[in-house]
CSV table of C-alpha atoms in Angstrom, one decimal:
chain,number,residue,atom,x,y,z
O,139,MET,CA,1.7,9.4,-27.0
O,140,THR,CA,-1.6,11.0,-28.3
O,141,ASP,CA,-5.1,10.2,-27.1
O,142,ARG,CA,-6.6,9.5,-30.5
O,143,SER,CA,-10.2,9.6,-29.2
O,144,ARG,CA,-9.7,13.2,-28.0
O,145,GLY,CA,-7.0,14.4,-30.4
O,146,ARG,CA,-4.6,15.5,-27.7
O,147,PRO,CA,-1.6,14.2,-25.9
O,148,ARG,CA,-2.1,12.0,-22.9
O,149,ARG,CA,-2.1,14.0,-19.6
O,150,VAL,CA,-0.6,12.7,-16.3
O,151,LEU,CA,-1.1,14.4,-13.0
O,152,VAL,CA,1.8,13.9,-10.5
O,153,LEU,CA,0.8,14.1,-6.9
O,154,GLY,CA,3.7,14.7,-4.5
O,155,THR,CA,3.7,13.4,-0.9
O,156,GLY,CA,7.4,13.6,0.0
O,157,GLY,CA,9.7,10.7,0.8
O,158,THR,CA,13.3,10.1,-0.2
O,159,ILE,CA,12.6,11.1,-3.8
O,160,ALA,CA,11.8,14.6,-2.4
O,161,SER,CA,14.5,14.7,0.3
O,162,THR,CA,17.7,16.6,0.5
O,163,SER,CA,20.5,16.6,3.1
O,164,THR,CA,20.4,19.2,5.8
O,165,GLY,CA,23.9,19.9,7.1
O,166,GLY,CA,24.7,16.4,8.3
O,167,SER,CA,21.5,16.0,10.3
O,168,GLY,CA,19.9,13.6,7.8
O,169,ALA,CA,17.9,14.0,4.7
O,170,VAL,CA,14.5,15.7,5.0
O,171,ALA,CA,11.6,15.7,2.5
O,172,SER,CA,11.4,19.3,1.2
O,173,LEU,CA,10.9,19.3,-2.6
O,174,THR,CA,7.6,19.8,-4.3
O,175,ALA,CA,6.3,17.6,-7.2
O,176,ARG,CA,7.1,20.6,-9.5
O,177,ASP,CA,10.7,20.5,-8.2
O,178,LEU,CA,10.9,16.8,-9.0
O,179,LEU,CA,9.5,17.1,-12.5
O,180,GLY,CA,12.1,19.7,-13.6
O,181,GLU,CA,12.6,19.1,-17.3
O,182,LEU,CA,11.0,15.7,-17.3
O,183,ALA,CA,8.8,15.5,-20.4
O,184,PRO,CA,8.3,12.1,-22.0
O,185,GLU,CA,7.5,12.5,-25.7
O,186,GLY,CA,3.8,13.1,-26.3
O,187,VAL,CA,2.8,13.3,-22.6
O,188,GLU,CA,1.6,16.4,-20.9
O,189,VAL,CA,2.5,16.5,-17.2
O,190,GLU,CA,1.2,18.7,-14.4
O,191,SER,CA,1.7,18.5,-10.7
O,192,ASP,CA,0.2,19.1,-7.3
O,193,ASP,CA,1.2,18.3,-3.7
O,194,VAL,CA,-0.9,16.5,-1.1
O,195,PHE,CA,1.8,16.9,1.6
O,196,THR,CA,5.6,16.7,1.9
O,197,LEU,CA,6.6,14.2,4.5
O,198,GLY,CA,8.9,11.3,5.0
O,199,SER,CA,6.6,8.3,4.8
O,200,TYR,CA,7.7,7.1,8.3
O,201,LEU,CA,5.7,10.0,9.7
O,202,LEU,CA,2.4,9.2,8.0
O,203,GLU,CA,-0.8,8.5,9.9
O,204,HIS,CA,-4.1,7.1,8.8
O,205,ARG,CA,-5.4,10.6,7.9
O,206,HIS,CA,-2.5,11.1,5.5
O,207,LEU,CA,-3.3,7.8,3.7
O,208,ARG,CA,-6.9,8.8,3.4
O,209,GLN,CA,-5.8,12.2,2.0
O,210,VAL,CA,-3.9,10.4,-0.8
O,211,VAL,CA,-6.8,8.1,-1.6
O,212,GLU,CA,-9.1,11.2,-1.8
O,213,ALA,CA,-6.6,13.2,-3.9
O,214,VAL,CA,-6.3,10.3,-6.4
O,215,ALA,CA,-10.1,10.0,-6.6
O,216,ALA,CA,-10.4,13.7,-7.4
O,217,ALA,CA,-7.6,13.5,-10.0
O,218,VAL,CA,-9.1,10.5,-11.9
O,219,ALA,CA,-12.5,12.2,-11.9
O,220,ARG,CA,-11.1,14.9,-14.1
O,221,ASP,CA,-11.9,14.4,-17.8
O,222,ASP,CA,-8.6,16.0,-18.9
O,223,VAL,CA,-6.5,13.6,-16.7
O,224,ASP,CA,-5.6,10.2,-18.2
O,225,GLY,CA,-3.4,8.8,-15.4
O,226,VAL,CA,-2.0,9.7,-12.0
O,227,VAL,CA,1.5,9.3,-10.4
O,228,VAL,CA,2.0,9.5,-6.7
O,229,THR,CA,5.5,10.1,-5.4
O,230,HIS,CA,5.9,8.5,-2.0
O,231,GLY,CA,8.5,7.4,0.6
O,232,THR,CA,9.4,3.8,0.3
O,233,ASP,CA,9.0,3.1,4.1
O,234,THR,CA,5.2,2.8,4.0
O,235,VAL,CA,4.3,3.0,0.3
O,236,GLU,CA,3.1,-0.6,0.6
O,237,GLU,CA,0.3,0.6,2.9
O,238,THR,CA,-0.7,3.4,0.6
O,239,GLY,CA,-0.6,1.1,-2.4
O,240,PHE,CA,-2.8,-1.5,-0.6
O,241,LEU,CA,-5.3,1.1,0.6
O,242,LEU,CA,-5.6,2.5,-3.0
O,243,SER,CA,-6.2,-1.0,-4.2
O,244,LEU,CA,-9.1,-1.4,-1.8
O,245,CYS,CA,-10.6,2.0,-2.7
O,246,HIS,CA,-9.7,2.8,-6.4
O,247,ARG,CA,-12.7,2.6,-8.7
O,248,SER,CA,-11.5,4.1,-12.0
O,249,ASP,CA,-9.9,2.3,-14.8
O,250,LYS,CA,-7.4,5.2,-15.2
O,251,PRO,CA,-3.8,4.2,-14.3
O,252,VAL,CA,-2.6,5.1,-10.9
O,253,VAL,CA,1.2,4.6,-10.4
O,254,LEU,CA,3.2,4.9,-7.2
O,255,THR,CA,6.9,5.5,-7.3
O,256,GLY,CA,9.8,6.9,-5.1
O,257,ALA,CA,13.5,6.6,-4.6
O,258,GLN,CA,16.0,4.8,-2.5
O,259,ARG,CA,18.6,7.7,-2.7
O,260,SER,CA,17.8,11.3,-1.9
O,261,ALA,CA,17.4,13.9,-4.5
O,262,ASP,CA,20.8,15.5,-3.9
O,263,HIS,CA,22.6,12.1,-4.0
O,264,THR,CA,25.2,11.9,-6.8
O,265,ASP,CA,23.6,8.7,-8.0
O,266,THR,CA,19.9,9.4,-7.2
O,267,ASP,CA,17.4,7.0,-8.7
O,268,GLY,CA,14.4,9.4,-8.3
O,269,PRO,CA,14.4,11.0,-11.8
O,270,ARG,CA,14.5,7.7,-13.6
O,271,ASN,CA,11.8,6.2,-11.4
O,272,LEU,CA,9.6,9.2,-11.9
O,273,ARG,CA,10.0,9.3,-15.6
O,274,ASP,CA,9.2,5.5,-15.8
O,275,ALA,CA,6.1,6.1,-13.6
O,276,VAL,CA,4.8,8.8,-15.9
O,277,VAL,CA,5.4,6.7,-19.0
O,278,VAL,CA,3.3,3.8,-17.4
O,279,ALA,CA,0.6,6.2,-16.2
O,280,ALA,CA,0.2,7.6,-19.7
O,281,ASP,CA,0.2,4.2,-21.4
O,282,PRO,CA,-3.3,2.8,-22.4
O,283,GLN,CA,-2.0,-0.7,-21.6
O,284,ALA,CA,-2.1,0.2,-17.9
O,285,GLU,CA,-5.8,1.0,-17.9
O,286,GLY,CA,-8.0,-1.2,-15.8
O,287,MET,CA,-5.0,-2.7,-13.9
O,288,GLY,CA,-5.7,-0.8,-10.6
O,289,PRO,CA,-2.9,0.9,-8.7
O,290,LEU,CA,0.7,-0.1,-9.7
O,291,LEU,CA,4.2,0.5,-8.3
O,292,VAL,CA,6.9,1.4,-10.8
O,293,PHE,CA,10.4,1.2,-9.4
O,294,ALA,CA,13.8,0.4,-10.8
O,295,GLY,CA,12.4,-0.6,-14.1
O,296,LEU,CA,9.8,-3.0,-12.8
O,297,VAL,CA,6.0,-2.8,-12.7
O,298,LEU,CA,4.5,-4.4,-9.6
O,299,PRO,CA,0.8,-4.8,-8.4
O,300,GLY,CA,0.0,-1.9,-6.1
O,301,GLY,CA,-2.0,-4.0,-3.7
O,302,ARG,CA,0.5,-6.8,-3.0
O,303,PHE,CA,4.1,-5.6,-2.9
O,304,ARG,CA,6.1,-5.1,0.2
O,305,LYS,CA,9.4,-3.6,1.1
O,306,ALA,CA,11.8,-6.5,1.4
O,307,HIS,CA,15.2,-4.7,1.7
O,308,THR,CA,16.1,-1.5,3.5
O,309,LEU,CA,18.7,-0.1,1.1
O,310,ALA,CA,18.7,-2.1,-2.2
O,311,PRO,CA,18.1,-0.2,-5.4
O,312,GLN,CA,15.1,-2.4,-6.0
O,313,PRO,CA,13.8,-3.0,-2.5
O,314,PHE,CA,10.3,-4.4,-3.3
O,315,ALA,CA,9.0,-7.9,-3.6
O,316,VAL,CA,5.6,-9.5,-4.3
O,317,PRO,CA,5.0,-12.4,-1.9
O,318,ASP,CA,4.2,-15.5,-3.8
O,319,GLY,CA,4.3,-13.5,-7.1
O,320,GLY,CA,6.4,-11.4,-9.3
O,321,PRO,CA,6.4,-8.3,-11.5
O,322,LEU,CA,3.7,-7.5,-14.0
O,323,GLY,CA,6.1,-6.1,-16.5
O,324,THR,CA,9.0,-3.8,-17.2
O,325,VAL,CA,9.8,-0.3,-18.4
O,326,GLU,CA,12.3,-0.4,-21.3
O,327,GLU,CA,13.9,2.3,-23.3
O,328,ASP,CA,11.4,1.6,-26.1
O,329,GLY,CA,8.3,1.6,-23.8
O,330,VAL,CA,6.3,-0.4,-21.4
O,331,ARG,CA,6.1,-4.2,-21.6
O,332,LEU,CA,3.3,-5.9,-19.5
O,333,HIS,CA,2.9,-9.6,-19.4
O,334,ALA,CA,0.3,-10.0,-16.6
O,335,ARG,CA,-2.7,-8.2,-15.1
O,336,PRO,CA,-3.6,-8.2,-11.4
O,337,VAL,CA,-7.0,-9.3,-10.1
O,338,ARG,CA,-9.0,-6.2,-8.9
O,339,HIS,CA,-11.5,-6.0,-6.0
O,340,THR,CA,-15.1,-6.0,-7.3
O,341,SER,CA,-16.4,-4.1,-4.2
O,342,PRO,CA,-14.2,-1.1,-3.6
O,343,LEU,CA,-14.3,0.4,-0.1
O,344,SER,CA,-15.2,4.0,0.8
O,345,LEU,CA,-13.1,5.4,3.7
O,346,PRO,CA,-15.0,7.5,6.2
O,347,ALA,CA,-13.2,10.1,8.3
O,348,ARG,CA,-13.4,7.7,11.2
O,349,PHE,CA,-10.6,5.7,9.5
O,350,ASP,CA,-8.2,8.4,10.7
O,351,THR,CA,-8.7,7.4,14.4
O,352,THR,CA,-9.4,3.6,14.0
O,353,ARG,CA,-6.6,1.9,15.9
O,354,VAL,CA,-5.4,-1.6,15.0
O,355,ASP,CA,-2.2,-2.9,16.5
O,356,VAL,CA,0.1,-5.8,15.7
O,357,VAL,CA,1.3,-8.3,18.3
O,358,THR,CA,4.1,-10.6,17.3
O,359,LEU,CA,4.4,-14.2,18.6
O,360,HIS,CA,7.8,-15.5,19.8
O,361,PRO,CA,9.0,-18.1,22.3
O,362,GLY,CA,7.7,-17.0,25.7
O,363,ALA,CA,5.2,-14.5,24.4
O,364,ASP,CA,2.2,-13.9,26.6
O,365,ALA,CA,-1.0,-11.8,26.2
O,366,ALA,CA,0.3,-8.6,27.9
O,367,LEU,CA,0.8,-6.6,24.8
O,368,ALA,CA,-2.5,-7.7,23.2
O,369,ARG,CA,-4.3,-6.7,26.4
O,370,ALA,CA,-2.4,-3.4,26.5
O,371,ALA,CA,-3.4,-2.7,22.9
O,372,VAL,CA,-7.1,-3.1,23.6
O,373,GLU,CA,-6.8,-1.0,26.8
O,374,ALA,CA,-5.1,1.7,24.6
O,375,GLY,CA,-8.2,1.8,22.3
O,376,ALA,CA,-7.4,-0.8,19.6
O,377,GLU,CA,-10.6,-2.0,17.9
O,378,ALA,CA,-8.7,-4.9,16.3
O,379,VAL,CA,-5.4,-6.7,16.9
O,380,VAL,CA,-3.5,-8.7,14.3
O,381,LEU,CA,-1.4,-11.6,15.7
O,382,ALA,CA,1.8,-12.1,13.7
O,383,GLY,CA,1.9,-15.8,14.4
O,384,THR,CA,4.8,-18.1,14.1
O,385,GLY,CA,4.9,-20.4,11.0
O,386,ALA,CA,1.5,-20.6,9.3
O,387,GLY,CA,-0.2,-18.4,11.9
O,388,ASN,CA,0.3,-20.2,15.2
O,389,GLY,CA,-0.1,-18.8,18.7
O,390,ASN,CA,0.2,-20.4,22.1
O,391,HIS,CA,-2.0,-21.1,25.1
O,392,ALA,CA,-1.8,-17.6,26.6
O,393,LEU,CA,-2.8,-15.9,23.3
O,394,LEU,CA,-5.5,-18.5,22.7
O,395,ARG,CA,-7.1,-17.6,26.1
O,396,TRP,CA,-6.9,-13.9,25.2
O,397,VAL,CA,-8.5,-14.4,21.8
O,398,THR,CA,-11.5,-16.1,23.4
O,399,GLU,CA,-11.8,-13.1,25.8
O,400,ALA,CA,-11.2,-10.4,23.2
O,401,VAL,CA,-13.7,-11.7,20.6
O,402,ALA,CA,-16.4,-12.0,23.3
O,403,GLN,CA,-15.7,-8.3,24.1
O,404,GLY,CA,-16.2,-7.3,20.4
O,405,VAL,CA,-12.5,-6.9,19.5
O,406,THR,CA,-11.7,-8.1,16.0
O,407,VAL,CA,-8.7,-10.4,16.0
O,408,GLY,CA,-6.8,-11.3,12.8
O,409,VAL,CA,-4.3,-14.1,12.5
O,410,SER,CA,-1.4,-13.4,10.2
O,411,THR,CA,2.2,-14.6,10.2
O,412,ARG,CA,5.6,-13.2,10.9
O,413,VAL,CA,7.0,-15.2,8.0
O,414,ALA,CA,7.8,-13.2,4.8
O,415,GLU,CA,5.8,-15.4,2.4
O,416,GLY,CA,3.0,-17.9,2.5
O,417,PRO,CA,-0.6,-18.0,3.9
O,418,VAL,CA,-2.1,-18.6,7.2
O,419,ALA,CA,-3.1,-22.3,7.5
O,420,PRO,CA,-5.0,-24.0,10.3
O,421,LEU,CA,-2.7,-27.0,10.6
O,422,TYR,CA,-2.1,-27.2,14.3
O,423,GLY,CA,-4.2,-27.4,17.5
O,424,ASN,CA,-2.8,-27.1,21.1
O,425,GLY,CA,-2.6,-23.3,20.7
O,426,GLY,CA,-1.9,-23.3,17.0
O,427,ALA,CA,-3.7,-21.6,14.2
O,428,ARG,CA,-6.6,-24.1,14.2
O,429,ASP,CA,-7.4,-23.3,17.8
O,430,LEU,CA,-7.1,-19.5,17.2
O,431,LEU,CA,-9.6,-19.6,14.4
O,432,ASP,CA,-12.0,-21.8,16.3
O,433,ALA,CA,-11.9,-19.3,19.1
O,434,GLY,CA,-13.2,-16.6,16.8
O,435,ALA,CA,-10.1,-15.1,15.2
O,436,LEU,CA,-10.1,-14.3,11.5
O,437,SER,CA,-7.6,-15.7,9.0
O,438,MET,CA,-5.9,-13.0,7.0
O,439,GLY,CA,-4.9,-15.5,4.4
O,440,ALA,CA,-1.9,-14.6,2.3
O,441,LEU,CA,-2.1,-10.9,3.0
O,442,PRO,CA,1.3,-9.5,4.1
O,443,LEU,CA,1.2,-8.6,7.8
O,444,PHE,CA,0.8,-4.8,7.5
O,445,HIS,CA,-1.7,-5.1,4.7
O,446,ALA,CA,-3.7,-7.2,7.0
O,447,ARG,CA,-3.6,-4.6,9.7
O,448,LEU,CA,-4.7,-1.9,7.3
O,449,LEU,CA,-7.6,-4.0,6.0
O,450,LEU,CA,-9.0,-4.5,9.4
O,451,ALA,CA,-8.6,-0.7,10.1
O,452,ALA,CA,-10.5,0.1,6.9
O,453,LEU,CA,-13.2,-2.5,7.6
O,454,ARG,CA,-13.7,-1.5,11.2
O,455,SER,CA,-13.9,2.2,10.3
O,456,THR,CA,-16.9,1.6,8.0
O,457,GLY,CA,-19.0,0.2,10.8
O,458,GLN,CA,-19.8,-3.0,9.0
O,459,GLU,CA,-19.5,-6.4,10.7
O,460,VAL,CA,-16.1,-7.8,10.1
O,461,THR,CA,-16.6,-11.5,9.3
O,462,GLN,CA,-14.4,-14.1,7.7
O,463,GLU,CA,-16.4,-13.8,4.5
O,464,VAL,CA,-15.8,-10.0,4.4
O,465,VAL,CA,-12.1,-10.4,5.0
O,466,ASP,CA,-11.8,-13.1,2.3
O,467,ARG,CA,-13.4,-10.7,-0.2
O,468,TYR,CA,-10.4,-8.3,0.1
O,469,ALA,CA,-7.5,-10.6,1.3
């Protein structure tokens, strides 16, 4: 795959962050991320593509903090700024790759392809899926068809929008789903086939260092829920709280009273849903979503729950006023 405008093969930089794809078993005590991106690449060399590697960190993604996510965003930005790099692959643990993908979708400015991938089986598993996923990701990152699409996830032969997928199964070989959507394409033996393009944000965010310490918590609604956890979150330093409401974002009388108090104190309250698919909708009063929004909470729309949490963290960290109009711009 040659870049005709430059008379050279396409070049892809693989950034390693750890995860199952980089994990090996440690004497019966569970798999641990330990392999570098160079280890993972091995003899992988798609025809006509030059591949190089670097490591951001090597961790299971269940251990990541905001600062790690910002490091990935900055590493990707530095990579795409290089004239000799045509695409970037990020190897990542599947537990929280949806957060990293969403954050990249908020911040990525370049048209160069950025592709996330990982594995469901550790590197020393007899039927590991890591090498195939990594090869597919490199092929997509090197393909001019992927330019201008924003971050993508390539996993088990599917190409998914990097800003909207979520992990929907703990162990399945293809664990990812796109709420209210589907894949953008596939990776076949004879190349990449894309049949849709995602909508990209027109006002990318810049993450300040303050993002690392911006606390946003999630409080889930259930029968009998009160405002104790929401109040505790604010007392612990949360600048925003996302309510995972029942149904289309409904609360109850206790949470409604708390929303009124919290908004008056300057706390940002987002209304999401604990349901896997579908948007927040202000259908009900009497403590329902209509009342929560009228009390000053913000609708997180159709954003998956933990994407909504991350969006509020990113927005609060910038110091800008977080209004419904601003949320709608990125939701």
